Amino acid sequence: MKLENILQDPAAVYAKPQDVLGDANLTTEDKCKVLAQWEYDAEELQTATAENMPGPNDSLLDDILAVKKQLNCDASK
């Protein structure tokens, strides 16, 4: 699957953030981009939930951040 398609909705492609690690078709940089998008999506969901807009109860934000740390994604910034 192309990176552009994955970035549109990472949660539709991967069951959990750890699955991004095992995707041999992505470079480390690409994986960091996917995780950054997924982090943004999870934060938006938390904001919507905080504003009493219904959404899924389980946020994967902690898992996303753990995988980003494992890949050392923020080191290149």
JSON list of N, CA and C in Angstrom, two decimals:
[
{"chain": "A", "resi": 1, "resn": "MET", "atom": "N", "xyz": [0.84, -1.18, 0.00]},
{"chain": "A", "resi": 1, "resn": "MET", "atom": "CA", "xyz": [0.00, 0.00, 0.00]},
{"chain": "A", "resi": 1, "resn": "MET", "atom": "C", "xyz": [0.89, 1.24, 0.00]},
{"chain": "A", "resi": 2, "resn": "LYS", "atom": "N", "xyz": [0.47, 2.25, -0.72]},
{"chain": "A", "resi": 2, "resn": "LYS", "atom": "CA", "xyz": [1.26, 3.47, -0.83]},
{"chain": "A", "resi": 2, "resn": "LYS", "atom": "C", "xyz": [1.18, 4.28, 0.46]},
{"chain": "A", "resi": 3, "resn": "LEU", "atom": "N", "xyz": [2.27, 4.99, 0.74]},
{"chain": "A", "resi": 3, "resn": "LEU", "atom": "CA", "xyz": [2.36, 5.80, 1.95]},
{"chain": "A", "resi": 3, "resn": "LEU", "atom": "C", "xyz": [1.23, 6.83, 2.01]},
{"chain": "A", "resi": 4, "resn": "GLU", "atom": "N", "xyz": [0.91, 7.44, 0.88]},
{"chain": "A", "resi": 4, "resn": "GLU", "atom": "CA", "xyz": [-0.14, 8.46, 0.86]},
{"chain": "A", "resi": 4, "resn": "GLU", "atom": "C", "xyz": [-1.47, 7.89, 1.35]},
{"chain": "A", "resi": 5, "resn": "ASN", "atom": "N", "xyz": [-1.76, 6.66, 0.95]},
{"chain": "A", "resi": 5, "resn": "ASN", "atom": "CA", "xyz": [-3.00, 6.00, 1.37]},
{"chain": "A", "resi": 5, "resn": "ASN", "atom": "C", "xyz": [-2.98, 5.67, 2.86]},
{"chain": "A", "resi": 6, "resn": "ILE", "atom": "N", "xyz": [-1.83, 5.22, 3.33]},
{"chain": "A", "resi": 6, "resn": "ILE", "atom": "CA", "xyz": [-1.69, 4.88, 4.75]},
{"chain": "A", "resi": 6, "resn": "ILE", "atom": "C", "xyz": [-1.87, 6.13, 5.60]},
{"chain": "A", "resi": 7, "resn": "LEU", "atom": "N", "xyz": [-1.30, 7.24, 5.15]},
{"chain": "A", "resi": 7, "resn": "LEU", "atom": "CA", "xyz": [-1.36, 8.49, 5.93]},
{"chain": "A", "resi": 7, "resn": "LEU", "atom": "C", "xyz": [-2.78, 9.03, 6.05]},
{"chain": "A", "resi": 8, "resn": "GLN", "atom": "N", "xyz": [-3.67, 8.67, 5.13]},
{"chain": "A", "resi": 8, "resn": "GLN", "atom": "CA", "xyz": [-5.04, 9.14, 5.21]},
{"chain": "A", "resi": 8, "resn": "GLN", "atom": "C", "xyz": [-5.75, 8.59, 6.44]},
{"chain": "A", "resi": 9, "resn": "ASP", "atom": "N", "xyz": [-5.46, 7.34, 6.82]},
{"chain": "A", "resi": 9, "resn": "ASP", "atom": "CA", "xyz": [-6.08, 6.72, 7.98]},
{"chain": "A", "resi": 9, "resn": "ASP", "atom": "C", "xyz": [-5.27, 5.52, 8.43]},
{"chain": "A", "resi": 10, "resn": "PRO", "atom": "N", "xyz": [-4.21, 5.77, 9.21]},
{"chain": "A", "resi": 10, "resn": "PRO", "atom": "CA", "xyz": [-3.36, 4.66, 9.65]},
{"chain": "A", "resi": 10, "resn": "PRO", "atom": "C", "xyz": [-4.13, 3.57, 10.40]},
{"chain": "A", "resi": 11, "resn": "ALA", "atom": "N", "xyz": [-5.15, 3.95, 11.15]},
{"chain": "A", "resi": 11, "resn": "ALA", "atom": "CA", "xyz": [-5.91, 2.98, 11.94]},
{"chain": "A", "resi": 11, "resn": "ALA", "atom": "C", "xyz": [-6.70, 2.02, 11.04]},
{"chain": "A", "resi": 12, "resn": "ALA", "atom": "N", "xyz": [-6.94, 2.41, 9.81]},
{"chain": "A", "resi": 12, "resn": "ALA", "atom": "CA", "xyz": [-7.65, 1.53, 8.87]},
{"chain": "A", "resi": 12, "resn": "ALA", "atom": "C", "xyz": [-6.70, 0.49, 8.27]},
{"chain": "A", "resi": 13, "resn": "VAL", "atom": "N", "xyz": [-5.41, 0.76, 8.34]},
{"chain": "A", "resi": 13, "resn": "VAL", "atom": "CA", "xyz": [-4.42, -0.13, 7.74]},
{"chain": "A", "resi": 13, "resn": "VAL", "atom": "C", "xyz": [-3.78, -1.04, 8.79]},
{"chain": "A", "resi": 14, "resn": "TYR", "atom": "N", "xyz": [-3.55, -0.50, 9.98]},
{"chain": "A", "resi": 14, "resn": "TYR", "atom": "CA", "xyz": [-2.88, -1.24, 11.05]},
{"chain": "A", "resi": 14, "resn": "TYR", "atom": "C", "xyz": [-3.83, -1.42, 12.23]},
{"chain": "A", "resi": 15, "resn": "ALA", "atom": "N", "xyz": [-3.84, -2.62, 12.81]},
{"chain": "A", "resi": 15, "resn": "ALA", "atom": "CA", "xyz": [-4.69, -2.90, 13.96]},
{"chain": "A", "resi": 15, "resn": "ALA", "atom": "C", "xyz": [-4.18, -2.19, 15.22]},
{"chain": "A", "resi": 16, "resn": "LYS", "atom": "N", "xyz": [-2.87, -2.06, 15.31]},
{"chain": "A", "resi": 16, "resn": "LYS", "atom": "CA", "xyz": [-2.26, -1.40, 16.48]},
{"chain": "A", "resi": 16, "resn": "LYS", "atom": "C", "xyz": [-0.95, -0.73, 16.03]},
{"chain": "A", "resi": 17, "resn": "PRO", "atom": "N", "xyz": [-0.53, 0.28, 16.78]},
{"chain": "A", "resi": 17, "resn": "PRO", "atom": "CA", "xyz": [0.69, 1.01, 16.38]},
{"chain": "A", "resi": 17, "resn": "PRO", "atom": "C", "xyz": [1.92, 0.12, 16.23]},
{"chain": "A", "resi": 18, "resn": "GLN", "atom": "N", "xyz": [2.03, -0.93, 17.02]},
{"chain": "A", "resi": 18, "resn": "GLN", "atom": "CA", "xyz": [3.18, -1.82, 16.92]},
{"chain": "A", "resi": 18, "resn": "GLN", "atom": "C", "xyz": [3.27, -2.49, 15.54]},
{"chain": "A", "resi": 19, "resn": "ASP", "atom": "N", "xyz": [2.14, -2.60, 14.85]},
{"chain": "A", "resi": 19, "resn": "ASP", "atom": "CA", "xyz": [2.14, -3.21, 13.52]},
{"chain": "A", "resi": 19, "resn": "ASP", "atom": "C", "xyz": [2.92, -2.37, 12.51]},
{"chain": "A", "resi": 20, "resn": "VAL", "atom": "N", "xyz": [3.04, -1.09, 12.76]},
{"chain": "A", "resi": 20, "resn": "VAL", "atom": "CA", "xyz": [3.80, -0.21, 11.86]},
{"chain": "A", "resi": 20, "resn": "VAL", "atom": "C", "xyz": [5.27, -0.65, 11.86]},
{"chain": "A", "resi": 21, "resn": "LEU", "atom": "N", "xyz": [5.77, -1.06, 13.02]},
{"chain": "A", "resi": 21, "resn": "LEU", "atom": "CA", "xyz": [7.16, -1.50, 13.13]},
{"chain": "A", "resi": 21, "resn": "LEU", "atom": "C", "xyz": [7.48, -2.64, 12.17]},
{"chain": "A", "resi": 22, "resn": "GLY", "atom": "N", "xyz": [6.54, -3.55, 12.00]},
{"chain": "A", "resi": 22, "resn": "GLY", "atom": "CA", "xyz": [6.79, -4.73, 11.19]},
{"chain": "A", "resi": 22, "resn": "GLY", "atom": "C", "xyz": [6.55, -4.55, 9.70]},
{"chain": "A", "resi": 23, "resn": "ASP", "atom": "N", "xyz": [6.17, -3.37, 9.27]},
{"chain": "A", "resi": 23, "resn": "ASP", "atom": "CA", "xyz": [5.90, -3.13, 7.85]},
{"chain": "A", "resi": 23, "resn": "ASP", "atom": "C", "xyz": [7.22, -2.92, 7.11]},
{"chain": "A", "resi": 24, "resn": "ALA", "atom": "N", "xyz": [7.66, -3.96, 6.43]},
{"chain": "A", "resi": 24, "resn": "ALA", "atom": "CA", "xyz": [8.94, -3.93, 5.72]},
{"chain": "A", "resi": 24, "resn": "ALA", "atom": "C", "xyz": [8.91, -3.02, 4.49]},
{"chain": "A", "resi": 25, "resn": "ASN", "atom": "N", "xyz": [7.74, -2.57, 4.08]},
{"chain": "A", "resi": 25, "resn": "ASN", "atom": "CA", "xyz": [7.63, -1.71, 2.91]},
{"chain": "A", "resi": 25, "resn": "ASN", "atom": "C", "xyz": [7.88, -0.23, 3.23]},
{"chain": "A", "resi": 26, "resn": "LEU", "atom": "N", "xyz": [7.99, 0.09, 4.51]},
{"chain": "A", "resi": 26, "resn": "LEU", "atom": "CA", "xyz": [8.19, 1.48, 4.91]},
{"chain": "A", "resi": 26, "resn": "LEU", "atom": "C", "xyz": [9.59, 1.69, 5.47]},
{"chain": "A", "resi": 27, "resn": "THR", "atom": "N", "xyz": [10.17, 2.84, 5.18]},
{"chain": "A", "resi": 27, "resn": "THR", "atom": "CA", "xyz": [11.43, 3.21, 5.80]},
{"chain": "A", "resi": 27, "resn": "THR", "atom": "C", "xyz": [11.14, 3.69, 7.22]},
{"chain": "A", "resi": 28, "resn": "THR", "atom": "N", "xyz": [12.16, 3.86, 8.00]},
{"chain": "A", "resi": 28, "resn": "THR", "atom": "CA", "xyz": [11.98, 4.38, 9.36]},
{"chain": "A", "resi": 28, "resn": "THR", "atom": "C", "xyz": [11.34, 5.76, 9.31]},
{"chain": "A", "resi": 29, "resn": "GLU", "atom": "N", "xyz": [11.76, 6.58, 8.37]},
{"chain": "A", "resi": 29, "resn": "GLU", "atom": "CA", "xyz": [11.17, 7.91, 8.22]},
{"chain": "A", "resi": 29, "resn": "GLU", "atom": "C", "xyz": [9.68, 7.82, 7.89]},
{"chain": "A", "resi": 30, "resn": "ASP", "atom": "N", "xyz": [9.33, 6.90, 7.00]},
{"chain": "A", "resi": 30, "resn": "ASP", "atom": "CA", "xyz": [7.92, 6.71, 6.64]},
{"chain": "A", "resi": 30, "resn": "ASP", "atom": "C", "xyz": [7.11, 6.25, 7.85]},
{"chain": "A", "resi": 31, "resn": "LYS", "atom": "N", "xyz": [7.68, 5.32, 8.62]},
{"chain": "A", "resi": 31, "resn": "LYS", "atom": "CA", "xyz": [7.01, 4.83, 9.82]},
{"chain": "A", "resi": 31, "resn": "LYS", "atom": "C", "xyz": [6.75, 5.97, 10.79]},
{"chain": "A", "resi": 32, "resn": "CYS", "atom": "N", "xyz": [7.72, 6.86, 10.93]},
{"chain": "A", "resi": 32, "resn": "CYS", "atom": "CA", "xyz": [7.55, 8.01, 11.82]},
{"chain": "A", "resi": 32, "resn": "CYS", "atom": "C", "xyz": [6.44, 8.93, 11.31]},
{"chain": "A", "resi": 33, "resn": "LYS", "atom": "N", "xyz": [6.35, 9.10, 10.00]},
{"chain": "A", "resi": 33, "resn": "LYS", "atom": "CA", "xyz": [5.28, 9.92, 9.43]},
{"chain": "A", "resi": 33, "resn": "LYS", "atom": "C", "xyz": [3.92, 9.30, 9.71]},
{"chain": "A", "resi": 34, "resn": "VAL", "atom": "N", "xyz": [3.82, 7.99, 9.54]},
{"chain": "A", "resi": 34, "resn": "VAL", "atom": "CA", "xyz": [2.56, 7.29, 9.80]},
{"chain": "A", "resi": 34, "resn": "VAL", "atom": "C", "xyz": [2.18, 7.44, 11.27]},
{"chain": "A", "resi": 35, "resn": "LEU", "atom": "N", "xyz": [3.14, 7.24, 12.15]},
{"chain": "A", "resi": 35, "resn": "LEU", "atom": "CA", "xyz": [2.86, 7.36, 13.58]},
{"chain": "A", "resi": 35, "resn": "LEU", "atom": "C", "xyz": [2.50, 8.79, 13.97]},
{"chain": "A", "resi": 36, "resn": "ALA", "atom": "N", "xyz": [3.13, 9.77, 13.35]},
{"chain": "A", "resi": 36, "resn": "ALA", "atom": "CA", "xyz": [2.80, 11.17, 13.63]},
{"chain": "A", "resi": 36, "resn": "ALA", "atom": "C", "xyz": [1.36, 11.47, 13.22]},
{"chain": "A", "resi": 37, "resn": "GLN", "atom": "N", "xyz": [0.95, 10.95, 12.07]},
{"chain": "A", "resi": 37, "resn": "GLN", "atom": "CA", "xyz": [-0.43, 11.16, 11.63]},
{"chain": "A", "resi": 37, "resn": "GLN", "atom": "C", "xyz": [-1.40, 10.46, 12.57]},
{"chain": "A", "resi": 38, "resn": "TRP", "atom": "N", "xyz": [-1.06, 9.26, 12.97]},
{"chain": "A", "resi": 38, "resn": "TRP", "atom": "CA", "xyz": [-1.92, 8.49, 13.87]},
{"chain": "A", "resi": 38, "resn": "TRP", "atom": "C", "xyz": [-2.01, 9.20, 15.22]},
{"chain": "A", "resi": 39, "resn": "GLU", "atom": "N", "xyz": [-0.89, 9.77, 15.68]},
{"chain": "A", "resi": 39, "resn": "GLU", "atom": "CA", "xyz": [-0.89, 10.54, 16.93]},
{"chain": "A", "resi": 39, "resn": "GLU", "atom": "C", "xyz": [-1.83, 11.74, 16.81]},
{"chain": "A", "resi": 40, "resn": "TYR", "atom": "N", "xyz": [-1.75, 12.45, 15.71]},
{"chain": "A", "resi": 40, "resn": "TYR", "atom": "CA", "xyz": [-2.63, 13.60, 15.48]},
{"chain": "A", "resi": 40, "resn": "TYR", "atom": "C", "xyz": [-4.09, 13.17, 15.51]},
{"chain": "A", "resi": 41, "resn": "ASP", "atom": "N", "xyz": [-4.39, 12.08, 14.82]},
{"chain": "A", "resi": 41, "resn": "ASP", "atom": "CA", "xyz": [-5.76, 11.57, 14.78]},
{"chain": "A", "resi": 41, "resn": "ASP", "atom": "C", "xyz": [-6.25, 11.20, 16.18]},
{"chain": "A", "resi": 42, "resn": "ALA", "atom": "N", "xyz": [-5.40, 10.55, 16.97]},
{"chain": "A", "resi": 42, "resn": "ALA", "atom": "CA", "xyz": [-5.77, 10.14, 18.33]},
{"chain": "A", "resi": 42, "resn": "ALA", "atom": "C", "xyz": [-5.99, 11.35, 19.22]},
{"chain": "A", "resi": 43, "resn": "GLU", "atom": "N", "xyz": [-5.16, 12.38, 19.05]},
{"chain": "A", "resi": 43, "resn": "GLU", "atom": "CA", "xyz": [-5.34, 13.61, 19.84]},
{"chain": "A", "resi": 43, "resn": "GLU", "atom": "C", "xyz": [-6.64, 14.32, 19.46]},
{"chain": "A", "resi": 44, "resn": "GLU", "atom": "N", "xyz": [-6.96, 14.33, 18.18]},
{"chain": "A", "resi": 44, "resn": "GLU", "atom": "CA", "xyz": [-8.22, 14.93, 17.74]},
{"chain": "A", "resi": 44, "resn": "GLU", "atom": "C", "xyz": [-9.41, 14.16, 18.33]},
{"chain": "A", "resi": 45, "resn": "LEU", "atom": "N", "xyz": [-9.31, 12.86, 18.37]},
{"chain": "A", "resi": 45, "resn": "LEU", "atom": "CA", "xyz": [-10.37, 12.04, 18.94]},
{"chain": "A", "resi": 45, "resn": "LEU", "atom": "C", "xyz": [-10.53, 12.33, 20.44]},
{"chain": "A", "resi": 46, "resn": "GLN", "atom": "N", "xyz": [-9.42, 12.48, 21.14]},
{"chain": "A", "resi": 46, "resn": "GLN", "atom": "CA", "xyz": [-9.49, 12.81, 22.56]},
{"chain": "A", "resi": 46, "resn": "GLN", "atom": "C", "xyz": [-10.15, 14.16, 22.77]},
{"chain": "A", "resi": 47, "resn": "THR", "atom": "N", "xyz": [-9.83, 15.13, 21.93]},
{"chain": "A", "resi": 47, "resn": "THR", "atom": "CA", "xyz": [-10.42, 16.45, 22.03]},
{"chain": "A", "resi": 47, "resn": "THR", "atom": "C", "xyz": [-11.93, 16.37, 21.81]},
{"chain": "A", "resi": 48, "resn": "ALA", "atom": "N", "xyz": [-12.33, 15.63, 20.80]},
{"chain": "A", "resi": 48, "resn": "ALA", "atom": "CA", "xyz": [-13.76, 15.48, 20.51]},
{"chain": "A", "resi": 48, "resn": "ALA", "atom": "C", "xyz": [-14.48, 14.79, 21.66]},
{"chain": "A", "resi": 49, "resn": "THR", "atom": "N", "xyz": [-13.85, 13.79, 22.23]},
{"chain": "A", "resi": 49, "resn": "THR", "atom": "CA", "xyz": [-14.45, 13.08, 23.35]},
{"chain": "A", "resi": 49, "resn": "THR", "atom": "C", "xyz": [-14.58, 14.00, 24.56]},
{"chain": "A", "resi": 50, "resn": "ALA", "atom": "N", "xyz": [-13.56, 14.83, 24.79]},
{"chain": "A", "resi": 50, "resn": "ALA", "atom": "CA", "xyz": [-13.59, 15.78, 25.90]},
{"chain": "A", "resi": 50, "resn": "ALA", "atom": "C", "xyz": [-14.70, 16.81, 25.71]},
{"chain": "A", "resi": 51, "resn": "GLU", "atom": "N", "xyz": [-15.07, 17.06, 24.47]},
{"chain": "A", "resi": 51, "resn": "GLU", "atom": "CA", "xyz": [-16.13, 18.03, 24.18]},
{"chain": "A", "resi": 51, "resn": "GLU", "atom": "C", "xyz": [-17.49, 17.32, 24.04]},
{"chain": "A", "resi": 52, "resn": "ASN", "atom": "N", "xyz": [-17.58, 16.14, 24.65]},
{"chain": "A", "resi": 52, "resn": "ASN", "atom": "CA", "xyz": [-18.81, 15.35, 24.69]},
{"chain": "A", "resi": 52, "resn": "ASN", "atom": "C", "xyz": [-19.30, 14.88, 23.33]},
{"chain": "A", "resi": 53, "resn": "MET", "atom": "N", "xyz": [-18.38, 14.70, 22.41]},
{"chain": "A", "resi": 53, "resn": "MET", "atom": "CA", "xyz": [-18.73, 14.08, 21.13]},
{"chain": "A", "resi": 53, "resn": "MET", "atom": "C", "xyz": [-18.34, 12.61, 21.24]},
{"chain": "A", "resi": 54, "resn": "PRO", "atom": "N", "xyz": [-19.28, 11.73, 20.99]},
{"chain": "A", "resi": 54, "resn": "PRO", "atom": "CA", "xyz": [-18.98, 10.30, 21.19]},
{"chain": "A", "resi": 54, "resn": "PRO", "atom": "C", "xyz": [-17.92, 9.79, 20.24]},
{"chain": "A", "resi": 55, "resn": "GLY", "atom": "N", "xyz": [-17.15, 8.86, 20.74]},
{"chain": "A", "resi": 55, "resn": "GLY", "atom": "CA", "xyz": [-16.11, 8.22, 19.95]},
{"chain": "A", "resi": 55, "resn": "GLY", "atom": "C", "xyz": [-15.67, 6.96, 20.65]},
{"chain": "A", "resi": 56, "resn": "PRO", "atom": "N", "xyz": [-14.76, 6.22, 20.06]},
{"chain": "A", "resi": 56, "resn": "PRO", "atom": "CA", "xyz": [-14.28, 4.99, 20.71]},
{"chain": "A", "resi": 56, "resn": "PRO", "atom": "C", "xyz": [-13.64, 5.31, 22.06]},
{"chain": "A", "resi": 57, "resn": "ASN", "atom": "N", "xyz": [-13.77, 4.40, 22.97]},
{"chain": "A", "resi": 57, "resn": "ASN", "atom": "CA", "xyz": [-13.26, 4.63, 24.33]},
{"chain": "A", "resi": 57, "resn": "ASN", "atom": "C", "xyz": [-11.76, 4.40, 24.45]},
{"chain": "A", "resi": 58, "resn": "ASP", "atom": "N", "xyz": [-11.22, 3.52, 23.65]},
{"chain": "A", "resi": 58, "resn": "ASP", "atom": "CA", "xyz": [-9.81, 3.19, 23.81]},
{"chain": "A", "resi": 58, "resn": "ASP", "atom": "C", "xyz": [-8.94, 4.01, 22.87]},
{"chain": "A", "resi": 59, "resn": "SER", "atom": "N", "xyz": [-8.20, 4.92, 23.45]},
{"chain": "A", "resi": 59, "resn": "SER", "atom": "CA", "xyz": [-7.26, 5.71, 22.67]},
{"chain": "A", "resi": 59, "resn": "SER", "atom": "C", "xyz": [-5.94, 4.96, 22.62]},
{"chain": "A", "resi": 60, "resn": "LEU", "atom": "N", "xyz": [-5.34, 4.96, 21.48]},
{"chain": "A", "resi": 60, "resn": "LEU", "atom": "CA", "xyz": [-4.06, 4.29, 21.30]},
{"chain": "A", "resi": 60, "resn": "LEU", "atom": "C", "xyz": [-2.89, 5.24, 21.46]},
{"chain": "A", "resi": 61, "resn": "LEU", "atom": "N", "xyz": [-3.17, 6.43, 21.98]},
{"chain": "A", "resi": 61, "resn": "LEU", "atom": "CA", "xyz": [-2.14, 7.46, 22.05]},
{"chain": "A", "resi": 61, "resn": "LEU", "atom": "C", "xyz": [-0.89, 6.99, 22.80]},
{"chain": "A", "resi": 62, "resn": "ASP", "atom": "N", "xyz": [-1.05, 6.35, 23.93]},
{"chain": "A", "resi": 62, "resn": "ASP", "atom": "CA", "xyz": [0.12, 5.87, 24.69]},
{"chain": "A", "resi": 62, "resn": "ASP", "atom": "C", "xyz": [0.94, 4.87, 23.87]},
{"chain": "A", "resi": 63, "resn": "ASP", "atom": "N", "xyz": [0.23, 3.97, 23.17]},
{"chain": "A", "resi": 63, "resn": "ASP", "atom": "CA", "xyz": [0.92, 2.99, 22.34]},
{"chain": "A", "resi": 63, "resn": "ASP", "atom": "C", "xyz": [1.66, 3.66, 21.18]},
{"chain": "A", "resi": 64, "resn": "ILE", "atom": "N", "xyz": [1.02, 4.64, 20.58]},
{"chain": "A", "resi": 64, "resn": "ILE", "atom": "CA", "xyz": [1.63, 5.38, 19.47]},
{"chain": "A", "resi": 64, "resn": "ILE", "atom": "C", "xyz": [2.91, 6.06, 19.94]},
{"chain": "A", "resi": 65, "resn": "LEU", "atom": "N", "xyz": [2.84, 6.73, 21.08]},
{"chain": "A", "resi": 65, "resn": "LEU", "atom": "CA", "xyz": [4.00, 7.43, 21.61]},
{"chain": "A", "resi": 65, "resn": "LEU", "atom": "C", "xyz": [5.13, 6.46, 21.96]},
{"chain": "A", "resi": 66, "resn": "ALA", "atom": "N", "xyz": [4.78, 5.28, 22.47]},
{"chain": "A", "resi": 66, "resn": "ALA", "atom": "CA", "xyz": [5.79, 4.28, 22.81]},
{"chain": "A", "resi": 66, "resn": "ALA", "atom": "C", "xyz": [6.51, 3.79, 21.56]},
{"chain": "A", "resi": 67, "resn": "VAL", "atom": "N", "xyz": [5.77, 3.55, 20.48]},
{"chain": "A", "resi": 67, "resn": "VAL", "atom": "CA", "xyz": [6.39, 3.09, 19.24]},
{"chain": "A", "resi": 67, "resn": "VAL", "atom": "C", "xyz": [7.24, 4.20, 18.63]},
{"chain": "A", "resi": 68, "resn": "LYS", "atom": "N", "xyz": [6.76, 5.44, 18.68]},
{"chain": "A", "resi": 68, "resn": "LYS", "atom": "CA", "xyz": [7.56, 6.57, 18.19]},
{"chain": "A", "resi": 68, "resn": "LYS", "atom": "C", "xyz": [8.89, 6.66, 18.94]},
{"chain": "A", "resi": 69, "resn": "LYS", "atom": "N", "xyz": [8.82, 6.44, 20.25]},
{"chain": "A", "resi": 69, "resn": "LYS", "atom": "CA", "xyz": [10.04, 6.49, 21.06]},
{"chain": "A", "resi": 69, "resn": "LYS", "atom": "C", "xyz": [10.97, 5.35, 20.68]},
{"chain": "A", "resi": 70, "resn": "GLN", "atom": "N", "xyz": [10.39, 4.17, 20.46]},
{"chain": "A", "resi": 70, "resn": "GLN", "atom": "CA", "xyz": [11.18, 3.01, 20.07]},
{"chain": "A", "resi": 70, "resn": "GLN", "atom": "C", "xyz": [11.92, 3.26, 18.75]},
{"chain": "A", "resi": 71, "resn": "LEU", "atom": "N", "xyz": [11.27, 3.95, 17.83]},
{"chain": "A", "resi": 71, "resn": "LEU", "atom": "CA", "xyz": [11.88, 4.27, 16.53]},
{"chain": "A", "resi": 71, "resn": "LEU", "atom": "C", "xyz": [12.77, 5.51, 16.59]},
{"chain": "A", "resi": 72, "resn": "ASN", "atom": "N", "xyz": [12.72, 6.20, 17.74]},
{"chain": "A", "resi": 72, "resn": "ASN", "atom": "CA", "xyz": [13.48, 7.43, 17.91]},
{"chain": "A", "resi": 72, "resn": "ASN", "atom": "C", "xyz": [13.04, 8.50, 16.91]},
{"chain": "A", "resi": 73, "resn": "CYS", "atom": "N", "xyz": [11.73, 8.59, 16.70]},
{"chain": "A", "resi": 73, "resn": "CYS", "atom": "CA", "xyz": [11.17, 9.49, 15.70]},
{"chain": "A", "resi": 73, "resn": "CYS", "atom": "C", "xyz": [11.43, 10.96, 15.98]},
{"chain": "A", "resi": 74, "resn": "ASP", "atom": "N", "xyz": [11.43, 11.35, 17.21]},
{"chain": "A", "resi": 74, "resn": "ASP", "atom": "CA", "xyz": [11.57, 12.78, 17.53]},
{"chain": "A", "resi": 74, "resn": "ASP", "atom": "C", "xyz": [13.00, 13.25, 17.55]},
{"chain": "A", "resi": 75, "resn": "ALA", "atom": "N", "xyz": [13.95, 12.35, 17.38]},
{"chain": "A", "resi": 75, "resn": "ALA", "atom": "CA", "xyz": [15.36, 12.72, 17.42]},
{"chain": "A", "resi": 75, "resn": "ALA", "atom": "C", "xyz": [15.79, 13.52, 16.21]},
{"chain": "A", "resi": 76, "resn": "SER", "atom": "N", "xyz": [15.08, 13.36, 15.11]},
{"chain": "A", "resi": 76, "resn": "SER", "atom": "CA", "xyz": [15.48, 14.05, 13.88]},
{"chain": "A", "resi": 76, "resn": "SER", "atom": "C", "xyz": [14.92, 15.46, 13.78]},
{"chain": "A", "resi": 77, "resn": "LYS", "atom": "N", "xyz": [14.13, 15.87, 14.76]},
{"chain": "A", "resi": 77, "resn": "LYS", "atom": "CA", "xyz": [13.53, 17.21, 14.70]},
{"chain": "A", "resi": 77, "resn": "LYS", "atom": "C", "xyz": [14.46, 18.26, 15.22]}
]
